[in-house]
PDB file of C-alpha atoms and ligand atoms in Angstrom:
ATOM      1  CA  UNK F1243      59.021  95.400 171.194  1.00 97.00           C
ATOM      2  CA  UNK F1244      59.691  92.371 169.309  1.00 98.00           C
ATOM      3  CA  UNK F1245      57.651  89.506 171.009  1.00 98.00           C
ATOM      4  CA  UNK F1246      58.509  85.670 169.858  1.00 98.00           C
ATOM      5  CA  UNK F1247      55.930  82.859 170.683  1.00 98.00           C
ATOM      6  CA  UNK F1248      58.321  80.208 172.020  1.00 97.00           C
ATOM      7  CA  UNK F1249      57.057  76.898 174.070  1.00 95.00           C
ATOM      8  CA  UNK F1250      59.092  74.381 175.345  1.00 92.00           C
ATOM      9  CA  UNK F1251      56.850  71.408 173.628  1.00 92.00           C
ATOM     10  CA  UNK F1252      58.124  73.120 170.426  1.00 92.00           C
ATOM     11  CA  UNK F1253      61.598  71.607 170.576  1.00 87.00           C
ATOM     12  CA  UNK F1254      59.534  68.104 170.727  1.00 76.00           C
ATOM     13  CA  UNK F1255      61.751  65.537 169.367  1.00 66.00           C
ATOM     14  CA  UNK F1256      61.543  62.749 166.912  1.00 68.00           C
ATOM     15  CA  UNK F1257      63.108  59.794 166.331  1.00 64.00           C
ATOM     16  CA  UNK F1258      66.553  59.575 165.463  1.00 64.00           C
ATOM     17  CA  UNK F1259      67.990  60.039 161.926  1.00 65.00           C
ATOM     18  CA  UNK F1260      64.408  61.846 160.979  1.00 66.00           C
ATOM     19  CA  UNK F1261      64.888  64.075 158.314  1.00 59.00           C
ATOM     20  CA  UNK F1262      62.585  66.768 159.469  1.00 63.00           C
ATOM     21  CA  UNK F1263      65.610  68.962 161.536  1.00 64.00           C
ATOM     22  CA  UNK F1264      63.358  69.249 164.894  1.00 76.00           C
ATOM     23  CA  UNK F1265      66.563  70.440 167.064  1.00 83.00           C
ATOM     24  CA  UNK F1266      65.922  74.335 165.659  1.00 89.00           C
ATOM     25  CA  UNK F1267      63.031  75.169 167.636  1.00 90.00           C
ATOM     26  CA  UNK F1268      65.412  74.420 170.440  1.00 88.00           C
ATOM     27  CA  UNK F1269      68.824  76.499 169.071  1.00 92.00           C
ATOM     28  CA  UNK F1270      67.149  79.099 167.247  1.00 96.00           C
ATOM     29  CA  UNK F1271      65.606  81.005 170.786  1.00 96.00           C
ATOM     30  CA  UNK F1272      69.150  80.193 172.264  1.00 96.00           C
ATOM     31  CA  UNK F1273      71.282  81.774 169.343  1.00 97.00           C
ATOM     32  CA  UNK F1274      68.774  84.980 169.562  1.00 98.00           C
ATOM     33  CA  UNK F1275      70.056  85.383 173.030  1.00 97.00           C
ATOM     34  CA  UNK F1276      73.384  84.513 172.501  1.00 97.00           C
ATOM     35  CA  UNK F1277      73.918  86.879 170.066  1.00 97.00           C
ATOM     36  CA  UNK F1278      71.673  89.925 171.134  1.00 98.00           C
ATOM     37  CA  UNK F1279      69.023  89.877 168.905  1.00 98.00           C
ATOM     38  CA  UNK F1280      66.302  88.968 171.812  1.00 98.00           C
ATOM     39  CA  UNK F1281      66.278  89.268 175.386  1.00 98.00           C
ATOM     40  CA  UNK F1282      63.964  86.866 177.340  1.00 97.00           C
ATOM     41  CA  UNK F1283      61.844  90.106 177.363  1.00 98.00           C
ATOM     42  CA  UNK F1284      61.270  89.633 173.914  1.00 98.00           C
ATOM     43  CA  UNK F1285      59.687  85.975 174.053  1.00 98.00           C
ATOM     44  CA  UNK F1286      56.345  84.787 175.412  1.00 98.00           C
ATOM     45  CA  UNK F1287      54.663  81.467 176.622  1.00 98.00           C
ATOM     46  CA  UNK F1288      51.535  80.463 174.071  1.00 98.00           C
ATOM     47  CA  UNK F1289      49.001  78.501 176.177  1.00 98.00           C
ATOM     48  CA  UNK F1290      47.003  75.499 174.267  1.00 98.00           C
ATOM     49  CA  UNK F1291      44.544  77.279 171.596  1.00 98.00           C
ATOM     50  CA  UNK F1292      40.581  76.326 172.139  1.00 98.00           C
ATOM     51  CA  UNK F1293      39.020  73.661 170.241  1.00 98.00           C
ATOM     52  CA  UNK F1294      36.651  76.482 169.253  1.00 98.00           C
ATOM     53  CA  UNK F1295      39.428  78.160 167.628  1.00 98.00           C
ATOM     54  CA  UNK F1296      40.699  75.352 165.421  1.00 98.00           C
ATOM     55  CA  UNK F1297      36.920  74.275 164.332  1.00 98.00           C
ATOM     56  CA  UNK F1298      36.761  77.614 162.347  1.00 98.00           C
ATOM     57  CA  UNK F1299      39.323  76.110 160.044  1.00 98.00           C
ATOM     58  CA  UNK F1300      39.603  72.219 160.771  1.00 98.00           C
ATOM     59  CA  UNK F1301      36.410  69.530 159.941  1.00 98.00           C
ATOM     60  CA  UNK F1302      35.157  68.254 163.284  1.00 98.00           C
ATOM     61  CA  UNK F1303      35.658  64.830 161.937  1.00 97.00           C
ATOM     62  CA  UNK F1304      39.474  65.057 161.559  1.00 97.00           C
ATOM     63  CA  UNK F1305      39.736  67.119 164.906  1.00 98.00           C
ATOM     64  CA  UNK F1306      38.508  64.266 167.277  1.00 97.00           C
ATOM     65  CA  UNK F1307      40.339  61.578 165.039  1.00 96.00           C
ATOM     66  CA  UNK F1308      43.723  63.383 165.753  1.00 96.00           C
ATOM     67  CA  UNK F1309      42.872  63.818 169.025  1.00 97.00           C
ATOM     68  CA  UNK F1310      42.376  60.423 169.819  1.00 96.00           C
ATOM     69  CA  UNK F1311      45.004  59.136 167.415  1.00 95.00           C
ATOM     70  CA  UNK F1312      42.781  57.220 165.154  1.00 94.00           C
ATOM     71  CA  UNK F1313      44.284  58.307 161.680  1.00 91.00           C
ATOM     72  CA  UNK F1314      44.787  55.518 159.076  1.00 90.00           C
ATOM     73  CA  UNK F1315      48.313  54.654 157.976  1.00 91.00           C
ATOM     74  CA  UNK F1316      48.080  55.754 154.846  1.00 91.00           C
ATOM     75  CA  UNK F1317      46.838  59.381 156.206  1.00 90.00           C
ATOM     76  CA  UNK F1318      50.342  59.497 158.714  1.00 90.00           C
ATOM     77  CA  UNK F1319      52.018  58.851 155.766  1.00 91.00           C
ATOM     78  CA  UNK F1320      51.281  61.810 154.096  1.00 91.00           C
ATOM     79  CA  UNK F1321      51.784  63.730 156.874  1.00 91.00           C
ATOM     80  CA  UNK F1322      55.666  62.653 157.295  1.00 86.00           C
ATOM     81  CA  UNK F1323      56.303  61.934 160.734  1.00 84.00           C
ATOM     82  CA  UNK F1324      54.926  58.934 163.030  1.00 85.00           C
ATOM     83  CA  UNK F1325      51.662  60.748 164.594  1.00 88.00           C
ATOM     84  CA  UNK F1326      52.176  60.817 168.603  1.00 89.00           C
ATOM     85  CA  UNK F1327      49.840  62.873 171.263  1.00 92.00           C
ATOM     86  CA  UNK F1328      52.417  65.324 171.915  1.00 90.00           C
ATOM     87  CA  UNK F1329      52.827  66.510 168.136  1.00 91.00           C
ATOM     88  CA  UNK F1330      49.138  66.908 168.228  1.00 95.00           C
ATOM     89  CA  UNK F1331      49.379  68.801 171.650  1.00 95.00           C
ATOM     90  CA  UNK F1332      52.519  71.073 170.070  1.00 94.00           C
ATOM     91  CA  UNK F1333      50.086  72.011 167.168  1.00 96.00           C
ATOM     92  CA  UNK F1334      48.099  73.726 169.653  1.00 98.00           C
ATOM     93  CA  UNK F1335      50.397  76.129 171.268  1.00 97.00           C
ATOM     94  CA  UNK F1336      51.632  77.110 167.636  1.00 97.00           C
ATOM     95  CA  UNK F1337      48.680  78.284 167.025  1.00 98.00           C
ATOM     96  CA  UNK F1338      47.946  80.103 170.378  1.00 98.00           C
ATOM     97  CA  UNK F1339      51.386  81.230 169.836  1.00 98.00           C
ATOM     98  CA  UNK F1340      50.360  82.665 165.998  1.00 98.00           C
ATOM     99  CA  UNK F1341      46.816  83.723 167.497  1.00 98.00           C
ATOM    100  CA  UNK F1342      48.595  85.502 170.213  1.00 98.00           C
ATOM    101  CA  UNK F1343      51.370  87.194 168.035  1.00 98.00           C
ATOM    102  CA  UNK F1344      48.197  89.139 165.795  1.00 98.00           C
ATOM    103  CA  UNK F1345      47.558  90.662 168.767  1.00 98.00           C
ATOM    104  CA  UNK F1346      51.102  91.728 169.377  1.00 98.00           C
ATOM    105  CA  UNK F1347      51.384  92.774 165.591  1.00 98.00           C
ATOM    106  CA  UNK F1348      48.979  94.721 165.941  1.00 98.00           C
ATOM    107  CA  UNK F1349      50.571  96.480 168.830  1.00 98.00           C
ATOM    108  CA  UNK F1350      53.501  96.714 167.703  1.00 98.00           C
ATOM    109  CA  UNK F1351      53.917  96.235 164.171  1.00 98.00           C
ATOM    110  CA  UNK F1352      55.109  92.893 163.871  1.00 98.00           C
ATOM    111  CA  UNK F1353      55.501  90.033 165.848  1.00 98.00           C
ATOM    112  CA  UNK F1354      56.947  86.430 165.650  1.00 98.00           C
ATOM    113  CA  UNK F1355      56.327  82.635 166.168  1.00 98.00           C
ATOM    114  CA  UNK F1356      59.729  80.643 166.671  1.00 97.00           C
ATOM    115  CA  UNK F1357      57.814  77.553 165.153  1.00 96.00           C
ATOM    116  CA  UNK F1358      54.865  77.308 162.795  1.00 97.00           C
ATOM    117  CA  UNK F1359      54.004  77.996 159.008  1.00 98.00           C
ATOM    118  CA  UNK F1360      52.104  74.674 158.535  1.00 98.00           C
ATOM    119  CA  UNK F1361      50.502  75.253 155.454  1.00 98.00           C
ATOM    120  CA  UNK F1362      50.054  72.092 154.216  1.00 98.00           C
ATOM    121  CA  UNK F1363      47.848  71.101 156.942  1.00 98.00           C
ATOM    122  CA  UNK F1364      44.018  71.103 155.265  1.00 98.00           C
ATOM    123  CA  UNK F1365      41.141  71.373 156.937  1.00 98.00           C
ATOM    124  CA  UNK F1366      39.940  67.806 156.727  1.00 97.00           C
ATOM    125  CA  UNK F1367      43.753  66.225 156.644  1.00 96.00           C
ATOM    126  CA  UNK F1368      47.362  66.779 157.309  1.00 96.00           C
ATOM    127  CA  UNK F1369      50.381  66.563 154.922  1.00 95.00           C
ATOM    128  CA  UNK F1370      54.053  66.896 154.940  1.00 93.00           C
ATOM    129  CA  UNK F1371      54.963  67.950 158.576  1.00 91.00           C
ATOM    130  CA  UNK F1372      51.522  69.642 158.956  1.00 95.00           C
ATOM    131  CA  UNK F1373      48.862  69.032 161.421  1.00 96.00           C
ATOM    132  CA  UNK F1374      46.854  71.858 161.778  1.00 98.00           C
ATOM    133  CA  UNK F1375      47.239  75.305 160.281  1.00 98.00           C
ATOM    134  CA  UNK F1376      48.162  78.094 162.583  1.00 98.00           C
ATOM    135  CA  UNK F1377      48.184  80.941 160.023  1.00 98.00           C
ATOM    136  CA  UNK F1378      44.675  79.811 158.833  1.00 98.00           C
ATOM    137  CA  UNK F1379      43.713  79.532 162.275  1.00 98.00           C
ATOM    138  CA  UNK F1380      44.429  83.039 163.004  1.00 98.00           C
ATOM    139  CA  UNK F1381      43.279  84.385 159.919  1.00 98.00           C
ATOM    140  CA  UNK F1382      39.762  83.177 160.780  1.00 98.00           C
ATOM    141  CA  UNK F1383      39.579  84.139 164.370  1.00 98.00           C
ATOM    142  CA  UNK F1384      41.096  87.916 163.165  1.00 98.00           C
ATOM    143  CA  UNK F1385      38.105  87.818 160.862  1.00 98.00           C
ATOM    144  CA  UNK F1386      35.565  86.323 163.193  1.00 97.00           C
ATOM    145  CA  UNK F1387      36.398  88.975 165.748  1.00 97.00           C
ATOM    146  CA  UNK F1388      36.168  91.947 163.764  1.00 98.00           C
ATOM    147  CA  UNK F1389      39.769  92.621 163.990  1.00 97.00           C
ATOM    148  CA  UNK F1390      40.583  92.420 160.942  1.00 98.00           C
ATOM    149  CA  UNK F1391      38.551  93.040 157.752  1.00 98.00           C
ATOM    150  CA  UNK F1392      40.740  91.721 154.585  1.00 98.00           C
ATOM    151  CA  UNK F1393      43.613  89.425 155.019  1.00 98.00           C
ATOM    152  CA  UNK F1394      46.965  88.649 153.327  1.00 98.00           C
ATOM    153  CA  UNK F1395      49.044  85.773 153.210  1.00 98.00           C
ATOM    154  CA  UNK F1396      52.474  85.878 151.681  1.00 98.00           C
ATOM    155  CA  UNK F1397      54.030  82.324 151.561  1.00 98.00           C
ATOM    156  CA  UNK F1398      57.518  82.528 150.555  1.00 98.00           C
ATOM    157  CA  UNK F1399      58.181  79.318 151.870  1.00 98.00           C
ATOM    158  CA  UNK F1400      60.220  77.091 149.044  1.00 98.00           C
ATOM    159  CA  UNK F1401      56.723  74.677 149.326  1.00 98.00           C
ATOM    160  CA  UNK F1402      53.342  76.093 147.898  1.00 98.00           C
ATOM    161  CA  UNK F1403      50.772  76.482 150.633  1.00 98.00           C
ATOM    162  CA  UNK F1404      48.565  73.784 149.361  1.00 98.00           C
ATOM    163  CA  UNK F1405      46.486  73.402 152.612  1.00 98.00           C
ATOM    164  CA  UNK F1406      46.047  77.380 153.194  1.00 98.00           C
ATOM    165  CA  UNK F1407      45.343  77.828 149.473  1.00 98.00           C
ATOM    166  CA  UNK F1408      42.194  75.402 149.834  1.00 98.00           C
ATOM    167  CA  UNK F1409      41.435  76.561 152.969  1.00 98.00           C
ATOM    168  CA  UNK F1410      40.381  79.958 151.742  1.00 98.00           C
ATOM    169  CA  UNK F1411      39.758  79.285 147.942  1.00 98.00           C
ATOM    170  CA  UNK F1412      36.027  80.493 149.051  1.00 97.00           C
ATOM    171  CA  UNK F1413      36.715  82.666 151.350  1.00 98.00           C
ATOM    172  CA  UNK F1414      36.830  86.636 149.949  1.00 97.00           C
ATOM    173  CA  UNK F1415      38.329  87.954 153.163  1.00 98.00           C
ATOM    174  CA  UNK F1416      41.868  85.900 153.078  1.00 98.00           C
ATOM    175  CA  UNK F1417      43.954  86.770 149.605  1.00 98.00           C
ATOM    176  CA  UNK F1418      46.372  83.459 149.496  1.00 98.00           C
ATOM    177  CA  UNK F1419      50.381  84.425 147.684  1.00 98.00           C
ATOM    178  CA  UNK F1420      52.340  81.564 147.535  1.00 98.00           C
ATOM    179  CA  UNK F1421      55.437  82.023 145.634  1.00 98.00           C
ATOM    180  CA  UNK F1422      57.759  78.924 145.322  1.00 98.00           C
ATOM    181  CA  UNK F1423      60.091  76.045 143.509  1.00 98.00           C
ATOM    182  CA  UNK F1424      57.769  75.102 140.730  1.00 98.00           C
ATOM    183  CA  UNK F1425      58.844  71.683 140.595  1.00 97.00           C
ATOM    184  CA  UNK F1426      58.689  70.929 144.397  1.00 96.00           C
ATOM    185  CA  UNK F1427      56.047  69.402 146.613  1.00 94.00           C
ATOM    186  CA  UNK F1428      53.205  69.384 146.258  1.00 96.00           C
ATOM    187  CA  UNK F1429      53.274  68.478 142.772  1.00 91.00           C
ATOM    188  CA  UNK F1430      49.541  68.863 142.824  1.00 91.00           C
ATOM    189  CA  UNK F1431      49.111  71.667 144.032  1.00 95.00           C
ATOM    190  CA  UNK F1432      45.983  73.557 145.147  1.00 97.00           C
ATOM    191  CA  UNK F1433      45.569  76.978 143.606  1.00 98.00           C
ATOM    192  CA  UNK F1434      45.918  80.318 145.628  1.00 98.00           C
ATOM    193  CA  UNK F1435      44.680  83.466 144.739  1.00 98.00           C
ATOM    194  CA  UNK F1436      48.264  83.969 143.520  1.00 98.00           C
ATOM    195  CA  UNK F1437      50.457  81.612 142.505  1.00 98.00           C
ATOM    196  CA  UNK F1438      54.273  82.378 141.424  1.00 98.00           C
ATOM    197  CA  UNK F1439      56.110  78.783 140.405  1.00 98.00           C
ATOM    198  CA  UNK F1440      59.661  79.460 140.084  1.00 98.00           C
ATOM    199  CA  UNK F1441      62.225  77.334 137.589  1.00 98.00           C
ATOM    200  CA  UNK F1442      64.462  75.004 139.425  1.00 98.00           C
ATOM    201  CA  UNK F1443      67.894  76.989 140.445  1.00 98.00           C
ATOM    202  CA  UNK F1444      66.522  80.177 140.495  1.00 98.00           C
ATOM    203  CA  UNK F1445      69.078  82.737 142.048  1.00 98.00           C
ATOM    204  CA  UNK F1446      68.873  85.812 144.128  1.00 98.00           C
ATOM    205  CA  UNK F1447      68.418  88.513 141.441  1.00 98.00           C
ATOM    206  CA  UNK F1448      65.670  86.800 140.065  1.00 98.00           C
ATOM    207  CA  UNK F1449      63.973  85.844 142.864  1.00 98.00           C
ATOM    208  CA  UNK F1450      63.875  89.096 144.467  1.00 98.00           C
ATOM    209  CA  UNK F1451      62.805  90.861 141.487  1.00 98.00           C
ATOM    210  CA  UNK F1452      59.904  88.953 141.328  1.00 98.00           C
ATOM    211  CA  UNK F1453      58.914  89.820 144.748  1.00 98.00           C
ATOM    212  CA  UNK F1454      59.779  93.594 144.144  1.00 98.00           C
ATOM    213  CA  UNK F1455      57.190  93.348 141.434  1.00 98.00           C
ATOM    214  CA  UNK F1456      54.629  91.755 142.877  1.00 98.00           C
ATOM    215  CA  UNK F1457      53.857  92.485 146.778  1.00 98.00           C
ATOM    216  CA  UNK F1458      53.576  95.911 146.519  1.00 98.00           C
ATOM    217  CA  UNK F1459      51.410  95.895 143.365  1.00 98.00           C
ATOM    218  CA  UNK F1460      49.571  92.973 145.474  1.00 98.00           C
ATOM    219  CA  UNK F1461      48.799  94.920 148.472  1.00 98.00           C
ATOM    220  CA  UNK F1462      47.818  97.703 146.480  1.00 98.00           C
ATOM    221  CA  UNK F1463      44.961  95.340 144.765  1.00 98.00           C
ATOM    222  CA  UNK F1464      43.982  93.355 147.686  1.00 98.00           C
ATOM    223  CA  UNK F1465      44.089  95.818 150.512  1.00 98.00           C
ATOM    224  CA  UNK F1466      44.804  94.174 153.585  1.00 98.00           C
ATOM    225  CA  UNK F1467      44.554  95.300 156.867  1.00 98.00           C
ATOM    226  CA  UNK F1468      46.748  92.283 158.167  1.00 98.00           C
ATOM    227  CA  UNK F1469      49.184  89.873 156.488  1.00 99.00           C
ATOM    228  CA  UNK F1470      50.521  86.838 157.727  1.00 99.00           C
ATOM    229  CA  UNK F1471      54.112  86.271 156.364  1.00 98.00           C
ATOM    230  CA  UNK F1472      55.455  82.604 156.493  1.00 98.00           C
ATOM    231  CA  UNK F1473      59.232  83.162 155.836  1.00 98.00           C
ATOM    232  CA  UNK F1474      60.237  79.547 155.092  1.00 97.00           C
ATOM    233  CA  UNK F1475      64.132  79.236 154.222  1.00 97.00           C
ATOM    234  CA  UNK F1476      64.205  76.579 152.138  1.00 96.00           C
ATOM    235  CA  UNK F1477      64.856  78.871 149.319  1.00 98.00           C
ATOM    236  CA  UNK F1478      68.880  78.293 150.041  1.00 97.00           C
ATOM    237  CA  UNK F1479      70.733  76.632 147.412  1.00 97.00           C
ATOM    238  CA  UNK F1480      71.628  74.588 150.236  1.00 95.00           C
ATOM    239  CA  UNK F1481      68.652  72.900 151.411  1.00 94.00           C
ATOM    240  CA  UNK F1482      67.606  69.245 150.870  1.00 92.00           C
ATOM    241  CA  UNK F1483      63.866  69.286 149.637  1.00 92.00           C
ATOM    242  CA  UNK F1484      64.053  73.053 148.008  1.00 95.00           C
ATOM    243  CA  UNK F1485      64.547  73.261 144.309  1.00 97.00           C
ATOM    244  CA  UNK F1486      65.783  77.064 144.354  1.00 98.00           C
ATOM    245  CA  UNK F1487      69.178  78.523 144.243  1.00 98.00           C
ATOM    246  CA  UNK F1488      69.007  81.655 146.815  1.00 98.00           C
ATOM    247  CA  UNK F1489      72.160  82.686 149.147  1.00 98.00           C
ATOM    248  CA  UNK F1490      71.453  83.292 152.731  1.00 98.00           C
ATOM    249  CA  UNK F1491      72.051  87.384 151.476  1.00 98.00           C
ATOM    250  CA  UNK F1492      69.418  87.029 149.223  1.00 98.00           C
ATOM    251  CA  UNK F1493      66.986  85.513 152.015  1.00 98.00           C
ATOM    252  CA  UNK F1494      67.765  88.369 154.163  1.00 98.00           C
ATOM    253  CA  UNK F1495      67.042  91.011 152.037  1.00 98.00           C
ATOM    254  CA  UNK F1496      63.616  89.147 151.048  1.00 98.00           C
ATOM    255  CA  UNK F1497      62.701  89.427 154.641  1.00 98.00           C
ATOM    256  CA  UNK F1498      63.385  92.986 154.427  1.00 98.00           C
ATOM    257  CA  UNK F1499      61.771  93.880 151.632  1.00 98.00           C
ATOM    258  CA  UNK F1500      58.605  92.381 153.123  1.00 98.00           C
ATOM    259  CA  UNK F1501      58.618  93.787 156.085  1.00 98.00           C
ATOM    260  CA  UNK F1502      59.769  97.144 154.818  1.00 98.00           C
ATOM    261  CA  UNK F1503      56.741  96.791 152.680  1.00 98.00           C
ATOM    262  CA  UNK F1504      54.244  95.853 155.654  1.00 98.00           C
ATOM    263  CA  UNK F1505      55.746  98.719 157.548  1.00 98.00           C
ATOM    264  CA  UNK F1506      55.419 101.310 154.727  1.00 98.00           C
ATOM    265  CA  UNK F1507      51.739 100.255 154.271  1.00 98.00           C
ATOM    266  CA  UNK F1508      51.665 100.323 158.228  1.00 98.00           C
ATOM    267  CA  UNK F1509      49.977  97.152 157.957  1.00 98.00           C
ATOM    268  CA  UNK F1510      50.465  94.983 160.960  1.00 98.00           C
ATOM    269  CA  UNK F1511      52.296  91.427 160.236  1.00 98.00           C
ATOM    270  CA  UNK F1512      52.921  88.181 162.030  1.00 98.00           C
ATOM    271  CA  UNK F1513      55.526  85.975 161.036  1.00 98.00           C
ATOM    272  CA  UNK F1514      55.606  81.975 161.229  1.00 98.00           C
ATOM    273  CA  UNK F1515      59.172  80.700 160.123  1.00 95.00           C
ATOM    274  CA  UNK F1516      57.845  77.611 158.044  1.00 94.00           C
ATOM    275  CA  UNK F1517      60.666  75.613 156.320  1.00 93.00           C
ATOM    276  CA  UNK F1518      64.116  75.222 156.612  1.00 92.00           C
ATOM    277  CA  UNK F1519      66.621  72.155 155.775  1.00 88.00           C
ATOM    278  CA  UNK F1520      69.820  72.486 154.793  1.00 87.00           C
ATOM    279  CA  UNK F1521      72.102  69.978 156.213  1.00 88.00           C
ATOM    280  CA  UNK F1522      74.194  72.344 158.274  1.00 91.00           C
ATOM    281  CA  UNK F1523      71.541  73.224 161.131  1.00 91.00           C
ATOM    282  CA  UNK F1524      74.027  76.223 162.007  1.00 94.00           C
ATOM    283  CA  UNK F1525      73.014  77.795 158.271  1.00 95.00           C
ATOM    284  CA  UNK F1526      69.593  76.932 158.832  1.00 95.00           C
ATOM    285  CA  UNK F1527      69.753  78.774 162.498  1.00 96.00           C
ATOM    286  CA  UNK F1528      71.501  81.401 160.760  1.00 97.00           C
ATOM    287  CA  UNK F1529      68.824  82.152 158.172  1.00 97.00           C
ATOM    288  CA  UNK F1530      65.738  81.398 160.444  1.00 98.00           C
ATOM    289  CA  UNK F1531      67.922  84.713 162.693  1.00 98.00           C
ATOM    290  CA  UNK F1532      68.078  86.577 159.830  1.00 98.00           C
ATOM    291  CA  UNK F1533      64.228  86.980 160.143  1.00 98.00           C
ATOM    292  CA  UNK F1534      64.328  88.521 163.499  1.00 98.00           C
ATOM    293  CA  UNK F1535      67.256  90.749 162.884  1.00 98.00           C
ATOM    294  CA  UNK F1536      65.290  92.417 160.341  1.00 98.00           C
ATOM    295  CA  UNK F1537      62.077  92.386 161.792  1.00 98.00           C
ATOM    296  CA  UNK F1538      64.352  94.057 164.635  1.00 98.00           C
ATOM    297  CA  UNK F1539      65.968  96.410 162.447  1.00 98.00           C
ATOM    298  CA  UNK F1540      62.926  97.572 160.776  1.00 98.00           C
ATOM    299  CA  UNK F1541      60.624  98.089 163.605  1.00 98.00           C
ATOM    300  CA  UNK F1542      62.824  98.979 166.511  1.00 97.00           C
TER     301      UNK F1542
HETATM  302 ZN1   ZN S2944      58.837  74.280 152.997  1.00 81.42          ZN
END
C-alpha cells in the first residue's frame, strides 16, 4: 500500500500575498481523494520527530536558537518566510513524517511525504523555505540504525540541494544527485557528489535523456540500498522561480522513470515532493498528483 505522511500543521498558513503557495499541502491530500488515487487508508499521522533525531544532522547551536526564536534578521531573511513557532513545530512532523515513510518504503517499496524536500536547510542555518532537512534527517537515522548501509539521494527538484549537498560532502554513506536549472538559486551552490546544471529552457527530451543516462549508470556505481527521491515540480515551463522548460508530460514520465528504476533495482524509496510554483495552484496540484499516480501505478 501506498502510505502518505500528511499532518494537519502542514497546511500552516502564511501571510497573505506570500509567494511561497502554502495552500497545496492542504488541496493536494483532498484532490488524491477526490479523484481516487488515495483512500484515507493510504495516509498516516507523523508525530513530532525527537530532538535526538534532528541533532544527527542539525548544530546544537542553531537547534535551540530556532527553538526559541532567537535568529537574527538577516538569517530569516535567507530563509524566506517570517520565522514563527509553528513553522518550526511543522518542520518536525515532516521529518517524522519522512523518518516514518523509510520504514514504510521499506515495506512496501515506496512511500510518500505530502510536504517536505527541504534541502536547502544546512545544518548550522536555514535558507529559502528551509528549516530543517527531513531527507538528511532520515538518511542519518537509516544509517545510525543499521537499516540502511549506502544511501542515495536524487534531487530533481528545479533548485540544487545546497544544504543536503554540504550536509554529506564528508559523509561516504549518503551519495548526493542534484540535477537542476543551472542558472537558478542558489547561485553558489554547494557541490554534491553529482551535480547536473541544466541551460535555461531546457525541454522534455532533453531533460529526460539526461536522467535516462545517468540514474541507472548512478545506482550501478554507488550501490544503494535506499534512495530518497525529492520530486520537486518546478521543472514546468510554467513555474515562477524555475529556469527550465518541462511540460507536466514530461514531469510525469520523470517520476516514472525513477521509480521504475528504484523498483527494478528493488531498492526501497521515499519520496518528499519539494518545489512547486507555477501560478495556477490547480497545475501545481496536478503535477505534485502525478507523483502518486505513478508511484501507484508502479507499485500497486
Ligand atoms: Zn525548488
Amino acid at each position: 500500500m501506498l502510505k502518505v505522511a500528511y499532518h494537519p500543521i502542514f497546511k500552516y498558513s502564511l501571510p497573505e500575498g506570500h509567494r511561497f503557495p502554502m495552500a497545496k499541502y492542504e488541496l493536494l491530500p483532498q484532490y488524491l481523494l477526490d479523484q481516487g488515487i488515495c483512500t484515507l487508508d493510504n495516509f498516516f499521522e507523523p508525530q513530532k520527530v525527537s530532538e535526538a533525531s534532528i541533532l544527527k544532522v542539525h548544530t546544537e547551536d542553531y537547534y535551540r536558537r530556532l527553538l526559541k526564536l532567537e535568529i537574527d534578521k538577516k538569517e530569516v531573511r535567507k530563509m524566506g518566510f517570517p520565522l514563527r513557532k509553528a513553522l518550526v513545530d511543522r518542520g518536525h512532523y515532516i521529518i517524522d513524517g519522512t523518518i516514518k515513510g523509510c520504514e514504510y518504503a521499506i515495506e512496501y517499496g515506496v512511500s510518500m511525504n505530502s510536504a517536505g524536500g527541504t534541502h536547502h536547510a544546512y545544518a548550522d542555518h536555514g535558507e529559502a523555505f528551509c528549516l530543517l532537512n527531513d531527507q538528511a534527517v532520515a538518511a542519518r537515522h537509516l544509517l545510525d540504525l543499521g537499516i540502511a548501509k549506502q544511501v542515495l539521494i536524487v534531487d530533481l527538484d528545479v533548485h540544487q540541494g545546497n544544504g543536503t549537498a554540504k550536509i554529506f560532502e564528508n559523509d561516504d554513506r549518503v551519495f548526493t544527485f542534484s540535477m537542476h536549472g543551472a542558472k537558478n538559486y542558489p547561485f553558489k551552490k554547494d557541490r554534491s557528489d553529482l551535480d547536473i546544471g541544466l541551460d535555461d529552457g531546457t525541454e522534455d527530451a532533453e531533460y529526460l535523456e539526461v536522467l535516462y543516462n545517468t540514474l541507472p549508470k548512478l545506482i550501478k556505481k554507488v550501490n544503494p540500498d535506499f534512495i530518497f527521491y525529492l520530486s520537486g515540480v518546478d521543472i514546468l515551463k510554467t513555474d515562477k522561480l524555475g529556469r527550465l522548460s518541462c511540460t507536466i508530460e514530461g514531469s510525469k514520465e520523470r517520476d516514472r522513470f525513477v521509480l521504475q528504476t528504484c523498483k527494478d533495482h528493488n531498492i526501497p524509496v521515499q519520496i518528499s515532493m519539494g518545489g512547486g510554483y507555477s501560478p495556477d495552484i490547480d497545475l501545481i496540484i496536478e503535477a505534485h498528483a502525478n507523483t502518486y499516480k505513478m508511484a501507484q501505478a508502479v507499485f500497486f
